[in-house]
Amino acid sequence: MVTTARRDGITSREAAEMLGLPLDRVSRLVASGRLTTLGRSAHVLIIDPASVKRLQYQGLERGRVWTEANAWAALTMLSGGNPTWLIPQRKSRIKASLLDPAVDARRIYNLARNKDTAHRYRAPGATLPLLADALLPTGPAAMVNDDVAEVFGLTAGAGLAEGYAAAGQAQEIAGDFRMPPDLGGNVTIREVGVEEAFGDGRVPLAAIAVDLMDSLGTRERSAGERVLQRLLEEFRGA
């Protein structure tokens, strides 16, 4: 297992070089959950390179990010909805944040990073279609809807599944479909506690955009950022 971790990962020193950071800052990023570890090899901490790439894209800006409820409120507003779970004063503060000219799509992506808890698994191709009833599709998997695919200019991602489930359900779903945990797996289950955000049985468009920005694929990231920026501009012009 240690050998596998080293083969698939990078050392904390290598991560520090990629990010241009001192080793102690990398350790703090691991402790905060922004970098994911794969284990240790000969007492050296091994880090998931995908989490390093995502952090490079997110940026290392410090400061407070939105709570889960506030993140979903912002994404719901940008998608044309009304976040009924927030009191009017909090909604007003979120709206003011979205109207701030200094806030762009990349900033929203960063502010909303606590909107869910992502769990990754590995499943055979035959299992993927069966997950459709267990998850609300997002990211590349949301492109199975022709209208959504047209908005982003993408096609459905083959060989993967990604979607939302209620908090605490990921492990149950993984057990039902016999999917082992795998940080590089082809199934991503995003657990979320603000179920009111999915009142119409769909994922808000802005959330799909943010999840595409979390992809390691340049085309998906660019499409997500483009659509999120457009939604932000439309919100400000309304």
Tab-separated table of C-alpha atoms in Angstrom:
chain	number	residue	atom	x	y	z
A	1	MET	CA	0.000	0.000	0.000
A	2	VAL	CA	2.868	2.344	0.766
A	3	THR	CA	4.452	1.506	-2.582
A	4	THR	CA	1.182	2.257	-4.368
A	5	ALA	CA	0.881	5.584	-2.571
A	6	ARG	CA	4.369	6.617	-3.686
A	7	ARG	CA	3.785	5.483	-7.257
A	8	ASP	CA	0.520	7.402	-7.577
A	9	GLY	CA	1.423	10.449	-5.495
A	10	ILE	CA	4.072	13.074	-4.936
A	11	THR	CA	6.035	13.981	-1.824
A	12	SER	CA	5.186	17.031	0.255
A	13	ARG	CA	8.446	18.594	-0.915
A	14	GLU	CA	7.470	18.070	-4.558
A	15	ALA	CA	4.065	19.592	-3.823
A	16	ALA	CA	5.766	22.573	-2.196
A	17	GLU	CA	7.894	23.102	-5.307
A	18	MET	CA	4.846	22.891	-7.596
A	19	LEU	CA	2.957	25.429	-5.487
A	20	GLY	CA	5.950	27.657	-4.759
A	21	LEU	CA	5.390	27.322	-1.013
A	22	PRO	CA	7.466	26.405	2.045
A	23	LEU	CA	6.998	22.924	3.464
A	24	ASP	CA	5.261	24.155	6.607
A	25	ARG	CA	2.577	25.861	4.490
A	26	VAL	CA	1.982	22.598	2.625
A	27	SER	CA	1.543	20.874	5.992
A	28	ARG	CA	-1.078	23.465	6.968
A	29	LEU	CA	-2.903	22.966	3.661
A	30	VAL	CA	-2.991	19.231	4.348
A	31	ALA	CA	-4.324	19.858	7.867
A	32	SER	CA	-7.053	22.146	6.500
A	33	GLY	CA	-8.126	19.554	3.936
A	34	ARG	CA	-7.199	21.611	0.884
A	35	LEU	CA	-4.534	19.052	-0.025
A	36	THR	CA	-5.291	15.332	0.136
A	37	THR	CA	-2.800	12.739	1.348
A	38	LEU	CA	-2.392	9.195	0.058
A	39	GLY	CA	-0.360	7.916	3.000
A	40	ARG	CA	3.316	7.753	3.844
A	41	SER	CA	6.325	6.154	2.227
A	42	ALA	CA	9.465	5.757	4.341
A	43	HIS	CA	8.071	8.374	6.761
A	44	VAL	CA	7.541	10.844	3.898
A	45	LEU	CA	4.059	12.276	3.445
A	46	ILE	CA	2.601	11.416	0.017
A	47	ILE	CA	0.112	13.843	-1.519
A	48	ASP	CA	-2.538	13.314	-4.189
A	49	PRO	CA	-1.289	15.267	-7.249
A	50	ALA	CA	-4.876	15.968	-8.353
A	51	SER	CA	-5.461	17.969	-5.185
A	52	VAL	CA	-2.321	19.994	-5.960
A	53	LYS	CA	-3.579	20.755	-9.477
A	54	ARG	CA	-6.972	21.822	-8.138
A	55	LEU	CA	-5.312	24.087	-5.586
A	56	GLN	CA	-3.166	25.665	-8.309
A	57	TYR	CA	-6.354	26.513	-10.165
A	58	GLN	CA	-8.224	27.700	-7.062
A	59	GLY	CA	-5.374	29.915	-6.010
A	60	LEU	CA	-3.892	30.321	-2.565
A	61	GLU	CA	-5.873	33.362	-1.553
A	62	ARG	CA	-6.438	33.422	2.183
A	63	GLY	CA	-9.518	34.577	4.004
A	64	ARG	CA	-12.950	33.321	4.926
A	65	VAL	CA	-15.031	31.379	2.449
A	66	TRP	CA	-18.805	30.929	2.376
A	67	THR	CA	-20.504	28.485	4.694
A	68	GLU	CA	-22.357	25.657	2.967
A	69	ALA	CA	-25.706	27.451	3.347
A	70	ASN	CA	-24.324	30.731	2.017
A	71	ALA	CA	-22.541	29.029	-0.882
A	72	TRP	CA	-25.762	27.364	-2.012
A	73	ALA	CA	-27.630	30.630	-1.570
A	74	ALA	CA	-25.184	32.391	-3.899
A	75	LEU	CA	-25.288	29.623	-6.505
A	76	THR	CA	-29.082	29.517	-6.335
A	77	MET	CA	-29.329	33.289	-6.855
A	78	LEU	CA	-26.979	33.123	-9.831
A	79	SER	CA	-29.175	30.374	-11.286
A	80	GLY	CA	-32.296	32.530	-10.998
A	81	GLY	CA	-33.671	30.924	-7.846
A	82	ASN	CA	-34.598	32.107	-4.377
A	83	PRO	CA	-32.652	30.696	-1.392
A	84	THR	CA	-35.615	30.359	0.954
A	85	TRP	CA	-33.461	28.764	3.693
A	86	LEU	CA	-31.772	32.115	4.453
A	87	ILE	CA	-33.277	35.013	6.359
A	88	PRO	CA	-33.613	38.255	4.325
A	89	GLN	CA	-30.624	39.931	5.983
A	90	ARG	CA	-28.292	37.095	5.046
A	91	LYS	CA	-29.656	37.003	1.511
A	92	SER	CA	-28.939	40.717	1.216
A	93	ARG	CA	-25.329	40.186	2.295
A	94	ILE	CA	-24.850	37.399	-0.251
A	95	LYS	CA	-26.380	39.576	-2.965
A	96	ALA	CA	-24.010	42.400	-2.054
A	97	SER	CA	-21.072	40.011	-2.389
A	98	LEU	CA	-22.199	38.961	-5.859
A	99	LEU	CA	-22.598	42.593	-6.920
A	100	ASP	CA	-19.044	43.438	-5.842
A	101	PRO	CA	-17.103	44.228	-9.082
A	102	ALA	CA	-14.007	42.569	-7.602
A	103	VAL	CA	-15.779	39.196	-7.490
A	104	ASP	CA	-15.429	37.121	-10.651
A	105	ALA	CA	-16.114	33.486	-11.552
A	106	ARG	CA	-12.779	32.280	-10.181
A	107	ARG	CA	-13.442	34.053	-6.889
A	108	ILE	CA	-16.908	32.476	-6.599
A	109	TYR	CA	-15.390	29.055	-7.275
A	110	ASN	CA	-13.007	29.640	-4.388
A	111	LEU	CA	-15.630	31.108	-2.043
A	112	ALA	CA	-17.975	28.159	-2.671
A	113	ARG	CA	-15.472	25.393	-2.004
A	114	ASN	CA	-17.224	24.345	1.224
A	115	LYS	CA	-20.563	23.745	-0.516
A	116	ASP	CA	-20.173	19.964	-0.392
A	117	THR	CA	-17.951	17.111	0.673
A	118	ALA	CA	-16.659	15.129	-2.287
A	119	HIS	CA	-16.053	11.376	-2.050
A	120	ARG	CA	-14.423	9.502	-4.918
A	121	TYR	CA	-14.822	5.831	-5.798
A	122	ARG	CA	-14.000	3.337	-8.535
A	123	ALA	CA	-16.739	1.471	-10.405
A	124	PRO	CA	-16.885	-0.680	-13.560
A	125	GLY	CA	-18.486	0.878	-16.608
A	126	ALA	CA	-21.606	-1.269	-16.294
A	127	THR	CA	-22.332	0.252	-12.872
A	128	LEU	CA	-22.272	3.891	-13.997
A	129	PRO	CA	-25.740	4.025	-15.622
A	130	LEU	CA	-27.221	2.438	-12.493
A	131	LEU	CA	-26.070	5.405	-10.411
A	132	ALA	CA	-28.437	7.722	-12.282
A	133	ASP	CA	-31.275	7.060	-9.835
A	134	ALA	CA	-29.049	7.536	-6.785
A	135	LEU	CA	-27.429	10.871	-7.688
A	136	LEU	CA	-28.408	14.277	-9.065
A	137	PRO	CA	-25.909	14.660	-11.919
A	138	THR	CA	-23.446	17.522	-11.977
A	139	GLY	CA	-20.156	18.431	-13.615
A	140	PRO	CA	-19.429	16.484	-16.820
A	141	ALA	CA	-22.146	13.959	-15.919
A	142	ALA	CA	-24.793	16.696	-16.135
A	143	MET	CA	-24.199	16.882	-19.881
A	144	VAL	CA	-26.554	13.932	-20.351
A	145	ASN	CA	-29.227	16.654	-20.386
A	146	ASP	CA	-29.183	18.134	-23.893
A	147	ASP	CA	-30.205	21.605	-22.701
A	148	VAL	CA	-27.395	21.693	-20.128
A	149	ALA	CA	-24.895	20.353	-22.673
A	150	GLU	CA	-25.860	23.137	-25.071
A	151	VAL	CA	-25.308	25.815	-22.414
A	152	PHE	CA	-21.777	24.595	-21.714
A	153	GLY	CA	-20.896	23.467	-25.223
A	154	LEU	CA	-19.854	20.046	-23.930
A	155	THR	CA	-20.873	16.441	-24.393
A	156	ALA	CA	-21.524	13.885	-21.654
A	157	GLY	CA	-18.357	12.589	-20.071
A	158	ALA	CA	-18.005	8.909	-20.910
A	159	GLY	CA	-16.818	6.476	-18.295
A	160	LEU	CA	-17.617	8.560	-15.237
A	161	ALA	CA	-20.395	9.515	-12.850
A	162	GLU	CA	-20.668	12.599	-10.669
A	163	GLY	CA	-23.597	13.786	-8.657
A	164	TYR	CA	-25.121	15.000	-5.412
A	165	ALA	CA	-26.515	12.995	-2.528
A	166	ALA	CA	-27.751	13.984	0.911
A	167	ALA	CA	-25.212	14.229	3.716
A	168	GLY	CA	-24.273	10.789	5.026
A	169	GLN	CA	-25.403	8.857	1.944
A	170	ALA	CA	-22.129	8.452	0.048
A	171	GLN	CA	-20.923	5.458	2.029
A	172	GLU	CA	-24.323	3.794	1.744
A	173	ILE	CA	-24.419	4.297	-2.022
A	174	ALA	CA	-20.855	3.043	-2.357
A	175	GLY	CA	-21.791	-0.075	-0.370
A	176	ASP	CA	-24.910	-0.725	-2.438
A	177	PHE	CA	-22.882	-0.635	-5.662
A	178	ARG	CA	-19.730	-2.208	-4.195
A	179	MET	CA	-17.531	0.731	-5.107
A	180	PRO	CA	-14.178	0.956	-3.284
A	181	PRO	CA	-12.804	4.399	-2.353
A	182	ASP	CA	-10.342	5.723	-4.932
A	183	LEU	CA	-9.085	9.322	-5.041
A	184	GLY	CA	-8.526	8.931	-8.774
A	185	GLY	CA	-11.755	7.043	-9.323
A	186	ASN	CA	-14.405	7.557	-11.971
A	187	VAL	CA	-17.282	8.189	-9.522
A	188	THR	CA	-17.624	11.388	-7.485
A	189	ILE	CA	-20.379	11.635	-4.903
A	190	ARG	CA	-20.862	15.127	-3.482
A	191	GLU	CA	-22.631	15.088	-0.146
A	192	VAL	CA	-24.613	18.205	0.676
A	193	GLY	CA	-26.665	19.266	3.683
A	194	VAL	CA	-28.694	22.056	2.073
A	195	GLU	CA	-31.230	19.849	0.328
A	196	GLU	CA	-33.535	22.853	-0.242
A	197	ALA	CA	-31.185	23.933	-3.039
A	198	PHE	CA	-32.436	20.945	-5.059
A	199	GLY	CA	-36.141	21.553	-4.516
A	200	ASP	CA	-36.954	21.095	-8.209
A	201	GLY	CA	-34.934	17.886	-8.439
A	202	ARG	CA	-32.120	19.526	-10.390
A	203	VAL	CA	-28.697	20.951	-9.615
A	204	PRO	CA	-28.558	24.770	-10.011
A	205	LEU	CA	-26.748	25.732	-13.210
A	206	ALA	CA	-24.164	27.794	-11.327
A	207	ALA	CA	-23.287	24.754	-9.194
A	208	ILE	CA	-22.758	22.630	-12.313
A	209	ALA	CA	-20.417	25.367	-13.556
A	210	VAL	CA	-18.464	25.371	-10.288
A	211	ASP	CA	-18.167	21.578	-10.379
A	212	LEU	CA	-16.860	21.730	-13.943
A	213	MET	CA	-14.249	24.193	-12.716
A	214	ASP	CA	-13.183	21.485	-10.251
A	215	SER	CA	-12.381	19.169	-13.154
A	216	LEU	CA	-8.791	18.394	-14.106
A	217	GLY	CA	-9.699	18.798	-17.781
A	218	THR	CA	-8.899	22.209	-19.267
A	219	ARG	CA	-11.933	22.166	-21.586
A	220	GLU	CA	-14.352	21.428	-18.743
A	221	ARG	CA	-12.773	24.026	-16.450
A	222	SER	CA	-12.914	26.688	-19.146
A	223	ALA	CA	-16.563	25.930	-19.962
A	224	GLY	CA	-17.521	26.097	-16.297
A	225	GLU	CA	-15.717	29.400	-15.764
A	226	ARG	CA	-17.221	30.916	-18.908
A	227	VAL	CA	-20.794	30.031	-17.953
A	228	LEU	CA	-20.358	31.068	-14.322
A	229	GLN	CA	-18.973	34.441	-15.401
A	230	ARG	CA	-21.922	34.909	-17.748
A	231	LEU	CA	-24.402	34.067	-14.992
A	232	LEU	CA	-22.675	36.580	-12.729
A	233	GLU	CA	-22.861	39.318	-15.360
A	234	GLU	CA	-26.536	38.560	-16.037
A	235	PHE	CA	-27.250	38.699	-12.293
A	236	ARG	CA	-25.634	42.119	-12.055
A	237	GLY	CA	-27.538	43.359	-15.065
A	238	ALA	CA	-30.943	42.186	-13.819
